[in-house]
mmCIF file of C-alpha atoms in Angstrom:
data_model
loop_
_atom_site.group_PDB
_atom_site.id
_atom_site.type_symbol
_atom_site.label_atom_id
_atom_site.label_comp_id
_atom_site.label_asym_id
_atom_site.label_seq_id
_atom_site.Cartn_x
_atom_site.Cartn_y
_atom_site.Cartn_z
ATOM 1 C CA MET A 1 4.281 0.692 -5.805
ATOM 2 C CA LEU A 2 5.549 3.197 -3.282
ATOM 3 C CA ARG A 3 8.207 1.128 -1.535
ATOM 4 C CA ARG A 4 11.535 2.915 -1.184
ATOM 5 C CA ARG A 5 9.984 5.974 -2.769
ATOM 6 C CA PHE A 6 10.616 8.698 -0.322
ATOM 7 C CA LEU A 7 14.005 8.140 1.257
ATOM 8 C CA THR A 8 17.134 7.071 -0.563
ATOM 9 C CA GLY A 9 18.436 5.734 2.709
ATOM 10 C CA ALA A 10 15.301 3.834 3.633
ATOM 11 C CA THR A 11 17.038 0.509 4.216
ATOM 12 C CA ARG A 12 18.958 1.623 7.247
ATOM 13 C CA GLY A 13 17.967 -1.399 9.307
ATOM 14 C CA ILE A 14 18.124 0.319 12.665
ATOM 15 C CA ALA A 15 17.144 -2.038 15.441
ATOM 16 C CA GLY A 16 14.033 -1.415 17.480
ATOM 17 C CA GLY A 17 15.973 -0.428 20.588
ATOM 18 C CA LEU A 18 17.908 2.250 18.743
ATOM 19 C CA VAL A 19 14.704 3.521 17.172
ATOM 20 C CA ALA A 20 13.190 3.811 20.615
ATOM 21 C CA THR A 21 16.190 5.728 21.908
ATOM 22 C CA THR A 22 16.548 8.142 19.015
ATOM 23 C CA ALA A 23 12.852 8.685 18.416
ATOM 24 C CA ALA A 24 12.036 9.139 22.085
ATOM 25 C CA SER A 25 14.403 12.072 22.196
ATOM 26 C CA ALA A 26 12.656 13.542 19.150
ATOM 27 C CA PHE A 27 9.192 13.538 20.700
ATOM 28 C CA PRO A 28 7.982 15.412 23.751
ATOM 29 C CA ALA A 29 5.840 13.490 26.223
ATOM 30 C CA PRO A 30 2.130 13.416 25.259
ATOM 31 C CA ALA A 31 0.329 16.502 26.478
ATOM 32 C CA LEU A 32 -2.305 15.815 29.141
ATOM 33 C CA ALA A 33 -3.108 19.371 30.190
ATOM 34 C CA GLN A 34 -6.769 20.094 30.906
ATOM 35 C CA GLY A 35 -7.876 16.675 29.716
ATOM 36 C CA VAL A 36 -6.300 17.082 26.265
ATOM 37 C CA ARG A 37 -4.069 14.244 25.178
ATOM 38 C CA ARG A 38 -1.675 14.839 22.322
ATOM 39 C CA LEU A 39 -0.847 11.884 20.090
ATOM 40 C CA ASN A 40 2.055 11.932 17.643
ATOM 41 C CA MET A 41 1.542 10.283 14.236
ATOM 42 C CA VAL A 42 4.616 9.438 12.152
ATOM 43 C CA THR A 43 4.154 8.669 8.461
ATOM 44 C CA THR A 44 5.999 7.141 5.543
ATOM 45 C CA TRP A 45 5.047 10.032 3.235
ATOM 46 C CA PRO A 46 6.208 13.548 2.451
ATOM 47 C CA ARG A 47 3.927 16.177 3.885
ATOM 48 C CA ASP A 48 0.919 16.866 1.645
ATOM 49 C CA PHE A 49 1.834 14.142 -0.865
ATOM 50 C CA PRO A 50 -1.408 13.612 -2.868
ATOM 51 C CA GLY A 51 -3.649 10.910 -1.464
ATOM 52 C CA LEU A 52 -1.082 9.635 1.029
ATOM 53 C CA GLY A 53 0.338 12.491 3.059
ATOM 54 C CA THR A 54 -2.964 14.321 2.681
ATOM 55 C CA GLY A 55 -4.848 11.220 3.815
ATOM 56 C CA ALA A 56 -2.767 10.950 6.975
ATOM 57 C CA GLN A 57 -3.492 14.578 7.813
ATOM 58 C CA ARG A 58 -7.214 14.130 7.133
ATOM 59 C CA LEU A 59 -7.313 11.142 9.486
ATOM 60 C CA ALA A 60 -5.516 13.068 12.222
ATOM 61 C CA ASP A 61 -7.883 16.010 11.824
ATOM 62 C CA SER A 62 -10.909 13.699 11.991
ATOM 63 C CA ILE A 63 -9.813 12.070 15.247
ATOM 64 C CA THR A 64 -9.084 15.462 16.775
ATOM 65 C CA LEU A 65 -12.434 16.896 15.688
ATOM 66 C CA MET A 66 -14.550 13.841 16.560
ATOM 67 C CA THR A 67 -13.129 13.703 20.094
ATOM 68 C CA GLY A 68 -13.777 17.397 20.613
ATOM 69 C CA GLY A 69 -10.036 17.962 20.841
ATOM 70 C CA LYS A 70 -9.602 15.547 23.740
ATOM 71 C CA LEU A 71 -7.309 13.515 21.488
ATOM 72 C CA SER A 72 -5.169 15.950 19.516
ATOM 73 C CA VAL A 73 -3.233 14.168 16.768
ATOM 74 C CA LYS A 74 -0.150 15.854 15.320
ATOM 75 C CA VAL A 75 1.282 14.529 12.055
ATOM 76 C CA PHE A 76 5.001 14.246 11.345
ATOM 77 C CA ALA A 77 5.943 13.565 7.723
ATOM 78 C CA ALA A 78 8.663 11.098 6.784
ATOM 79 C CA GLY A 79 12.007 12.247 8.102
ATOM 80 C CA GLU A 80 10.629 14.996 10.316
ATOM 81 C CA ARG A 81 10.968 12.854 13.440
ATOM 82 C CA VAL A 82 11.899 9.374 12.235
ATOM 83 C CA PRO A 83 12.801 8.052 8.761
ATOM 84 C CA ALA A 84 9.918 6.624 6.747
ATOM 85 C CA TYR A 85 10.675 2.959 7.246
ATOM 86 C CA GLU A 86 11.254 3.341 10.980
ATOM 87 C CA ALA A 87 7.688 4.527 11.618
ATOM 88 C CA PHE A 88 6.512 1.037 12.604
ATOM 89 C CA ASP A 89 9.409 0.517 15.011
ATOM 90 C CA ALA A 90 8.876 3.934 16.568
ATOM 91 C CA VAL A 91 5.239 3.133 17.353
ATOM 92 C CA SER A 92 6.085 -0.397 18.466
ATOM 93 C CA ALA A 93 8.643 0.961 20.933
ATOM 94 C CA GLY A 94 6.307 3.674 22.215
ATOM 95 C CA ALA A 95 8.417 6.519 20.846
ATOM 96 C CA ALA A 96 5.439 7.602 18.704
ATOM 97 C CA ASP A 97 1.738 6.914 19.156
ATOM 98 C CA LEU A 98 0.489 6.181 15.625
ATOM 99 C CA TYR A 99 1.854 5.538 12.159
ATOM 100 C CA HIS A 100 0.367 5.918 8.680
ATOM 101 C CA GLY A 101 1.852 3.756 5.942
ATOM 102 C CA ILE A 102 1.493 0.424 4.120
ATOM 103 C CA GLU A 103 1.987 -2.909 5.864
ATOM 104 C CA TYR A 104 4.407 -4.367 3.321
ATOM 105 C CA TYR A 105 6.928 -1.801 4.511
ATOM 106 C CA TRP A 106 7.245 -3.947 7.655
ATOM 107 C CA GLN A 107 7.815 -7.298 5.933
ATOM 108 C CA ASN A 108 11.308 -7.445 7.411
ATOM 109 C CA ARG A 109 9.472 -7.924 10.725
ATOM 110 C CA SER A 110 7.156 -10.590 9.299
ATOM 111 C CA ARG A 111 6.408 -11.584 5.713
ATOM 112 C CA ALA A 112 2.789 -12.011 6.823
ATOM 113 C CA PHE A 113 2.357 -8.221 6.804
ATOM 114 C CA ASN A 114 2.201 -8.418 2.997
ATOM 115 C CA PHE A 115 -1.263 -9.952 3.207
ATOM 116 C CA PHE A 116 -2.609 -6.837 4.938
ATOM 117 C CA ALA A 117 -1.241 -4.554 2.199
ATOM 118 C CA THR A 118 -1.500 -6.412 -1.109
ATOM 119 C CA VAL A 119 -0.049 -9.455 -2.846
ATOM 120 C CA PRO A 120 0.168 -10.237 -6.589
ATOM 121 C CA PHE A 121 -3.139 -11.546 -7.946
ATOM 122 C CA GLY A 122 -4.608 -11.094 -4.474
ATOM 123 C CA LEU A 123 -7.674 -9.095 -3.431
ATOM 124 C CA THR A 124 -9.240 -5.994 -4.951
ATOM 125 C CA ALA A 125 -9.906 -2.962 -2.773
ATOM 126 C CA GLY A 126 -13.474 -4.048 -2.083
ATOM 127 C CA GLU A 127 -12.469 -7.644 -1.413
ATOM 128 C CA MET A 128 -9.691 -6.511 0.908
ATOM 129 C CA ALA A 129 -12.125 -4.453 2.968
ATOM 130 C CA ALA A 130 -14.512 -7.414 3.066
ATOM 131 C CA TRP A 131 -11.750 -9.723 4.293
ATOM 132 C CA ILE A 132 -10.669 -7.301 7.007
ATOM 133 C CA TYR A 133 -14.162 -6.389 8.226
ATOM 134 C CA GLN A 134 -16.118 -9.586 7.557
ATOM 135 C CA GLY A 135 -13.732 -12.423 6.732
ATOM 136 C CA GLY A 136 -11.597 -12.722 9.840
ATOM 137 C CA GLY A 137 -8.761 -10.591 8.522
ATOM 138 C CA GLN A 138 -8.877 -8.006 11.308
ATOM 139 C CA ALA A 139 -8.592 -10.621 14.057
ATOM 140 C CA LEU A 140 -5.567 -12.179 12.366
ATOM 141 C CA TRP A 141 -4.021 -8.759 11.775
ATOM 142 C CA ASP A 142 -4.562 -7.915 15.437
ATOM 143 C CA GLU A 143 -2.895 -11.173 16.455
ATOM 144 C CA LEU A 144 0.108 -10.532 14.221
ATOM 145 C CA SER A 145 0.514 -6.893 15.259
ATOM 146 C CA ARG A 146 0.020 -7.617 18.960
ATOM 147 C CA GLY A 147 3.422 -9.254 18.932
ATOM 148 C CA PHE A 148 4.831 -5.852 18.006
ATOM 149 C CA ASN A 149 2.749 -3.871 20.528
ATOM 150 C CA ILE A 150 0.467 -2.380 17.850
ATOM 151 C CA LYS A 151 -3.281 -2.188 17.163
ATOM 152 C CA PRO A 152 -3.761 -1.896 13.349
ATOM 153 C CA PHE A 153 -6.489 -0.398 11.167
ATOM 154 C CA GLN A 154 -7.159 -0.183 7.433
ATOM 155 C CA VAL A 155 -7.414 3.473 6.398
ATOM 156 C CA GLY A 156 -7.553 3.507 2.604
ATOM 157 C CA ASN A 157 -6.774 1.761 -0.644
ATOM 158 C CA THR A 158 -5.183 2.911 -3.883
ATOM 159 C CA GLY A 159 -7.259 0.414 -5.847
ATOM 160 C CA VAL A 160 -5.829 -1.683 -8.648
ATOM 161 C CA GLN A 161 -2.605 -0.247 -9.976
ATOM 162 C CA MET A 162 -1.247 -0.091 -13.502
ATOM 163 C CA GLY A 163 1.183 -2.638 -14.905
ATOM 164 C CA GLY A 164 3.865 -0.062 -15.547
ATOM 165 C CA TRP A 165 5.600 2.107 -18.136
ATOM 166 C CA TYR A 166 7.688 0.288 -20.750
ATOM 167 C CA ASN A 167 10.075 1.391 -23.475
ATOM 168 C CA LYS A 168 9.668 -1.901 -25.309
ATOM 169 C CA GLU A 169 6.585 -3.898 -26.199
ATOM 170 C CA ILE A 170 5.630 -6.924 -24.111
ATOM 171 C CA ASN A 171 3.980 -9.256 -26.597
ATOM 172 C CA ALA A 172 5.228 -12.595 -25.265
ATOM 173 C CA LEU A 173 6.996 -14.066 -22.253
ATOM 174 C CA GLU A 174 10.311 -13.872 -24.096
ATOM 175 C CA ASP A 175 10.097 -10.086 -23.940
ATOM 176 C CA PHE A 176 10.727 -10.215 -20.186
ATOM 177 C CA LYS A 177 14.123 -11.849 -20.644
ATOM 178 C CA GLY A 178 16.728 -9.417 -19.377
ATOM 179 C CA LEU A 179 14.182 -6.591 -19.023
ATOM 180 C CA LYS A 180 15.446 -4.124 -16.427
ATOM 181 C CA ILE A 181 12.357 -3.000 -14.539
ATOM 182 C CA ARG A 182 11.947 -0.936 -11.425
ATOM 183 C CA MET A 183 9.583 -3.220 -9.490
ATOM 184 C CA PRO A 184 10.416 -3.889 -5.836
ATOM 185 C CA GLY A 185 8.804 -6.325 -3.437
ATOM 186 C CA LEU A 186 6.672 -9.330 -4.345
ATOM 187 C CA GLY A 187 5.927 -7.950 -7.817
ATOM 188 C CA GLY A 188 9.643 -7.913 -8.479
ATOM 189 C CA GLU A 189 9.874 -11.544 -7.380
ATOM 190 C CA VAL A 190 7.117 -12.419 -9.870
ATOM 191 C CA VAL A 191 8.738 -10.788 -12.914
ATOM 192 C CA LYS A 192 12.124 -12.191 -11.909
ATOM 193 C CA ARG A 193 10.661 -15.670 -12.341
ATOM 194 C CA LEU A 194 9.731 -14.628 -15.880
ATOM 195 C CA GLY A 195 13.308 -13.618 -16.662
ATOM 196 C CA ALA A 196 13.220 -9.888 -15.881
ATOM 197 C CA VAL A 197 15.783 -8.075 -13.759
ATOM 198 C CA PRO A 198 13.895 -6.241 -10.989
ATOM 199 C CA ILE A 199 15.589 -3.110 -9.685
ATOM 200 C CA SER A 200 14.734 -1.012 -6.635
ATOM 201 C CA LEU A 201 14.981 2.739 -7.079
ATOM 202 C CA PRO A 202 13.607 5.634 -5.028
ATOM 203 C CA GLY A 203 11.004 7.677 -6.855
ATOM 204 C CA SER A 204 13.344 10.591 -7.396
ATOM 205 C CA GLN A 205 15.649 8.405 -9.515
ATOM 206 C CA ILE A 206 13.059 6.701 -11.738
ATOM 207 C CA PHE A 207 12.602 9.447 -14.330
ATOM 208 C CA PRO A 208 16.327 9.930 -15.053
ATOM 209 C CA ALA A 209 16.849 6.149 -15.067
ATOM 210 C CA LEU A 210 14.182 5.755 -17.760
ATOM 211 C CA THR A 211 15.642 8.650 -19.726
ATOM 212 C CA SER A 212 19.195 7.295 -19.663
ATOM 213 C CA GLY A 213 18.229 3.691 -20.357
ATOM 214 C CA LYS A 214 19.443 2.465 -16.983
ATOM 215 C CA ILE A 215 16.048 0.780 -16.737
ATOM 216 C CA ASP A 216 13.689 -0.324 -19.509
ATOM 217 C CA ALA A 217 10.480 -0.047 -17.519
ATOM 218 C CA THR A 218 8.989 0.970 -14.203
ATOM 219 C CA GLU A 219 5.860 0.467 -12.191
ATOM 220 C CA TRP A 220 4.716 3.073 -9.729
ATOM 221 C CA ALA A 221 1.037 3.314 -8.855
ATOM 222 C CA GLY A 222 -2.016 4.421 -10.806
ATOM 223 C CA PRO A 223 -2.658 7.220 -13.310
ATOM 224 C CA TRP A 224 -3.050 9.909 -10.611
ATOM 225 C CA ASN A 225 0.400 9.512 -9.071
ATOM 226 C CA ASP A 226 2.050 8.423 -12.347
ATOM 227 C CA LEU A 227 0.871 11.593 -14.082
ATOM 228 C CA THR A 228 2.380 13.669 -11.287
ATOM 229 C CA LEU A 229 5.796 12.084 -11.865
ATOM 230 C CA GLY A 230 5.640 12.619 -15.637
ATOM 231 C CA PHE A 231 6.524 9.124 -16.830
ATOM 232 C CA TYR A 232 4.543 9.693 -20.030
ATOM 233 C CA LYS A 233 7.371 11.970 -21.180
ATOM 234 C CA VAL A 234 10.001 9.214 -21.253
ATOM 235 C CA ALA A 235 8.187 5.870 -21.664
ATOM 236 C CA LYS A 236 6.386 4.690 -24.793
ATOM 237 C CA HIS A 237 3.817 2.209 -23.499
ATOM 238 C CA TYR A 238 1.564 2.136 -20.408
ATOM 239 C CA TYR A 239 0.583 -1.455 -19.636
ATOM 240 C CA PHE A 240 -2.330 -2.808 -17.637
ATOM 241 C CA PRO A 241 -3.543 -4.467 -15.449
ATOM 242 C CA GLY A 242 -1.244 -4.148 -12.445
ATOM 243 C CA ILE A 243 -1.422 -7.717 -11.214
ATOM 244 C CA HIS A 244 1.373 -7.064 -8.697
ATOM 245 C CA GLU A 245 -0.812 -4.749 -6.588
ATOM 246 C CA PRO A 246 -4.526 -5.324 -7.252
ATOM 247 C CA GLY A 247 -5.662 -3.257 -4.287
ATOM 248 C CA THR A 248 -3.031 -1.709 -2.031
ATOM 249 C CA ALA A 249 -4.381 -1.037 1.455
ATOM 250 C CA LEU A 250 -3.162 1.900 3.508
ATOM 251 C CA SER A 251 -2.882 1.380 7.234
ATOM 252 C CA SER A 252 -2.591 3.116 10.558
ATOM 253 C CA GLY A 253 -1.269 1.435 13.678
ATOM 254 C CA ILE A 254 -1.613 2.644 17.263
ATOM 255 C CA ASN A 255 0.761 1.747 20.055
ATOM 256 C CA LEU A 256 -1.065 -1.016 21.936
ATOM 257 C CA LYS A 257 -0.562 0.525 25.370
ATOM 258 C CA VAL A 258 -1.884 3.838 24.081
ATOM 259 C CA TRP A 259 -4.877 2.054 22.549
ATOM 260 C CA GLU A 260 -5.653 0.174 25.760
ATOM 261 C CA SER A 261 -5.429 3.396 27.767
ATOM 262 C CA LEU A 262 -8.213 5.053 25.755
ATOM 263 C CA SER A 263 -11.724 5.161 27.145
ATOM 264 C CA ALA A 264 -14.428 3.033 25.530
ATOM 265 C CA ASP A 265 -15.958 6.022 23.766
ATOM 266 C CA GLN A 266 -12.557 7.192 22.510
ATOM 267 C CA LYS A 267 -11.848 3.724 21.110
ATOM 268 C CA ALA A 268 -15.210 3.777 19.337
ATOM 269 C CA ILE A 269 -14.537 7.219 17.882
ATOM 270 C CA VAL A 270 -11.051 6.285 16.677
ATOM 271 C CA THR A 271 -12.378 3.066 15.123
ATOM 272 C CA GLN A 272 -15.073 4.974 13.237
ATOM 273 C CA ALA A 273 -12.593 7.651 12.132
ATOM 274 C CA MET A 274 -10.365 4.933 10.690
ATOM 275 C CA ALA A 275 -13.297 3.317 8.862
ATOM 276 C CA ALA A 276 -14.436 6.673 7.482
ATOM 277 C CA GLU A 277 -10.945 7.441 6.192
ATOM 278 C CA ASN A 278 -10.872 4.035 4.527
ATOM 279 C CA ILE A 279 -13.957 4.988 2.500
ATOM 280 C CA LEU A 280 -12.757 8.525 1.746
ATOM 281 C CA SER A 281 -9.333 7.364 0.591
ATOM 282 C CA ARG A 282 -10.696 4.637 -1.679
ATOM 283 C CA SER A 283 -13.156 7.031 -3.293
ATOM 284 C CA GLU A 284 -10.488 9.712 -3.740
ATOM 285 C CA PHE A 285 -8.096 7.375 -5.532
ATOM 286 C CA ARG A 286 -10.940 6.066 -7.699
ATOM 287 C CA ALA A 287 -11.991 9.566 -8.778
ATOM 288 C CA ARG A 288 -8.508 11.021 -9.251
ATOM 289 C CA ASN A 289 -7.254 7.996 -11.200
ATOM 290 C CA ALA A 290 -10.176 8.352 -13.610
ATOM 291 C CA ASP A 291 -9.403 12.045 -14.131
ATOM 292 C CA ALA A 292 -5.699 11.377 -14.668
ATOM 293 C CA LEU A 293 -6.336 8.489 -17.053
ATOM 294 C CA ASN A 294 -8.423 10.749 -19.274
ATOM 295 C CA THR A 295 -5.651 13.359 -19.199
ATOM 296 C CA LEU A 296 -2.995 10.803 -20.146
ATOM 297 C CA ARG A 297 -5.136 9.351 -22.909
ATOM 298 C CA GLY A 298 -6.486 12.631 -24.291
ATOM 299 C CA LYS A 299 -3.979 15.401 -23.682
ATOM 300 C CA HIS A 300 -0.781 13.345 -23.744
ATOM 301 C CA GLN A 301 -1.834 10.624 -26.217
ATOM 302 C CA VAL A 302 -0.350 7.836 -24.111
ATOM 303 C CA ASP A 303 -0.241 4.373 -25.701
ATOM 304 C CA PHE A 304 -2.232 2.083 -23.374
ATOM 305 C CA ARG A 305 -1.472 -1.623 -23.790
ATOM 306 C CA ARG A 306 -3.056 -4.693 -22.191
ATOM 307 C CA PHE A 307 -0.861 -7.626 -21.231
ATOM 308 C CA SER A 308 -1.779 -10.689 -23.298
ATOM 309 C CA ASP A 309 -3.605 -13.602 -21.690
ATOM 310 C CA ASP A 310 -0.504 -15.784 -22.049
ATOM 311 C CA VAL A 311 1.588 -13.215 -20.193
ATOM 312 C CA LEU A 312 -1.064 -12.792 -17.492
ATOM 313 C CA LYS A 313 -1.374 -16.551 -16.959
ATOM 314 C CA ALA A 314 2.386 -16.869 -16.595
ATOM 315 C CA MET A 315 2.385 -13.984 -14.129
ATOM 316 C CA GLY A 316 -0.414 -15.686 -12.212
ATOM 317 C CA THR A 317 1.477 -18.964 -11.971
ATOM 318 C CA ALA A 318 4.582 -17.151 -10.739
ATOM 319 C CA ALA A 319 2.514 -15.107 -8.275
ATOM 320 C CA GLY A 320 0.943 -18.240 -6.830
ATOM 321 C CA ALA A 321 4.388 -19.678 -6.212
ATOM 322 C CA VAL A 322 5.726 -16.465 -4.640
ATOM 323 C CA VAL A 323 2.751 -16.031 -2.304
ATOM 324 C CA GLY A 324 2.648 -19.745 -1.519
ATOM 325 C CA ASP A 325 6.290 -19.616 -0.458
ATOM 326 C CA ILE A 326 5.382 -17.000 2.152
ATOM 327 C CA GLY A 327 2.667 -19.217 3.582
ATOM 328 C CA ALA A 328 4.835 -22.323 3.599
ATOM 329 C CA GLY A 329 8.066 -20.756 4.766
ATOM 330 C CA GLY A 330 6.917 -18.761 7.761
ATOM 331 C CA ASP A 331 5.901 -19.411 11.353
ATOM 332 C CA PRO A 332 2.554 -21.028 12.299
ATOM 333 C CA LEU A 333 0.764 -17.662 12.493
ATOM 334 C CA THR A 334 1.946 -16.715 8.997
ATOM 335 C CA GLY A 335 0.670 -20.061 7.767
ATOM 336 C CA LYS A 336 -2.690 -19.478 9.449
ATOM 337 C CA ILE A 337 -2.993 -16.021 7.885
ATOM 338 C CA TYR A 338 -2.097 -17.405 4.457
ATOM 339 C CA GLU A 339 -4.693 -20.192 4.654
ATOM 340 C CA ASN A 340 -7.420 -17.777 5.761
ATOM 341 C CA PHE A 341 -6.462 -15.292 3.042
ATOM 342 C CA LYS A 342 -6.408 -18.000 0.376
ATOM 343 C CA SER A 343 -9.788 -19.359 1.488
ATOM 344 C CA PHE A 344 -11.395 -15.914 1.465
ATOM 345 C CA ARG A 345 -9.883 -15.106 -1.937
ATOM 346 C CA LYS A 346 -11.410 -18.262 -3.396
ATOM 347 C CA LYS A 347 -14.816 -17.453 -1.924
ATOM 348 C CA ALA A 348 -14.687 -13.802 -3.001
ATOM 349 C CA LEU A 349 -13.610 -14.728 -6.517
ATOM 350 C CA SER A 350 -16.765 -16.775 -7.120
ATOM 351 C CA TRP A 351 -19.029 -13.816 -6.304
ATOM 352 C CA THR A 352 -16.836 -11.253 -8.050
ATOM 353 C CA HIS A 353 -16.936 -13.335 -11.228
ATOM 354 C CA ILE A 354 -20.718 -13.817 -11.203
ATOM 355 C CA GLY A 355 -21.563 -10.359 -9.909
ATOM 356 C CA GLU A 356 -19.203 -7.474 -10.577
ATOM 357 C CA GLN A 357 -17.128 -8.940 -13.401
ATOM 358 C CA THR A 358 -20.081 -9.954 -15.563
ATOM 359 C CA PHE A 359 -21.708 -6.574 -14.976
ATOM 360 C CA GLN A 360 -18.498 -4.765 -15.950
ATOM 361 C CA ASN A 361 -18.326 -6.864 -19.120
ATOM 362 C CA ALA A 362 -21.946 -6.014 -19.907
ATOM 363 C CA ARG A 363 -21.456 -2.309 -19.266
ATOM 364 C CA ILE A 364 -18.825 -1.942 -21.996
ATOM 365 C CA LEU A 365 -21.010 -3.511 -24.681
ATOM 366 C CA PRO A 366 -21.900 -1.071 -27.498
ATOM 367 C CA PHE A 367 -25.303 0.403 -26.682
ATOM 368 C CA LYS A 368 -26.710 3.893 -26.294
ATOM 369 C CA TYR A 369 -26.936 5.159 -22.732
#
């Protein structure tokens, strides 16, 4: 999805100590005048980027308003104080108070963070929220993040993404052989096992790469953000579903010492503000994606294509191997998170199949309504 989107130099690999030193000089000490405490939020997004940068600002405004201004949260967009992919390290080191991003950005710290963002053929947005709030996910996330001095929260979800824009048809597995596709992360590992050549490109380079033929295909997000970037102008086919990111959770992490210093009522307010933003973000992406899909289909006459069952099954097999490797190849905590995630996914799938999936199938039957 949005990995490596916003900064061409995102993979700078600056160590935590250097982040602490450089970022600390960028931030003034938190304001405590007259009982007002200023908290600095660093993000992985450009300011006012639809659904992401705007969501971070909405969350900050909510915390400020709900605490009567006692906690005043100031948002810094990517690069304004620290580069996008150093937001986690800045908060971990105490150089910033909060971050807003996606947990798979921190997988160089632990591959287990992927489970709290999204994994191929993993959980839908609703299932992800259920796992975090009711399935033991939050406790495991807390345990993982505590090792980095962070208290994490889920603050949104893009929902299921699209499978990507392609300049050649994907009718069989053979069509992936040698396909140059912009698909970073775990999704890229999946298509690589099918014979594709995954390529990482920042968002600013995707459009010209498609135009020139440097890449044959790209994934990005859903119709809302894809429409904004204009991929319909240079790619012939828009495939679905996006099995690589079935429900990408947005997150906010608070420096653990800052969190523990809050009063009980402030902790309760912040927790509720995070939960409210989770609902608002999910509903916003759902509504805007529907609007954009209709625009792409109607105004721009985009060719929507569904991956065949054979292709999807092969993707699923590859995804199971990729995700299983994370669970088997990590430390004991990563293994524990993987087993809990896998168990919840199995349980959720049984209800989703009987409940939501059968209803969705019934709703598209031809009848007057």
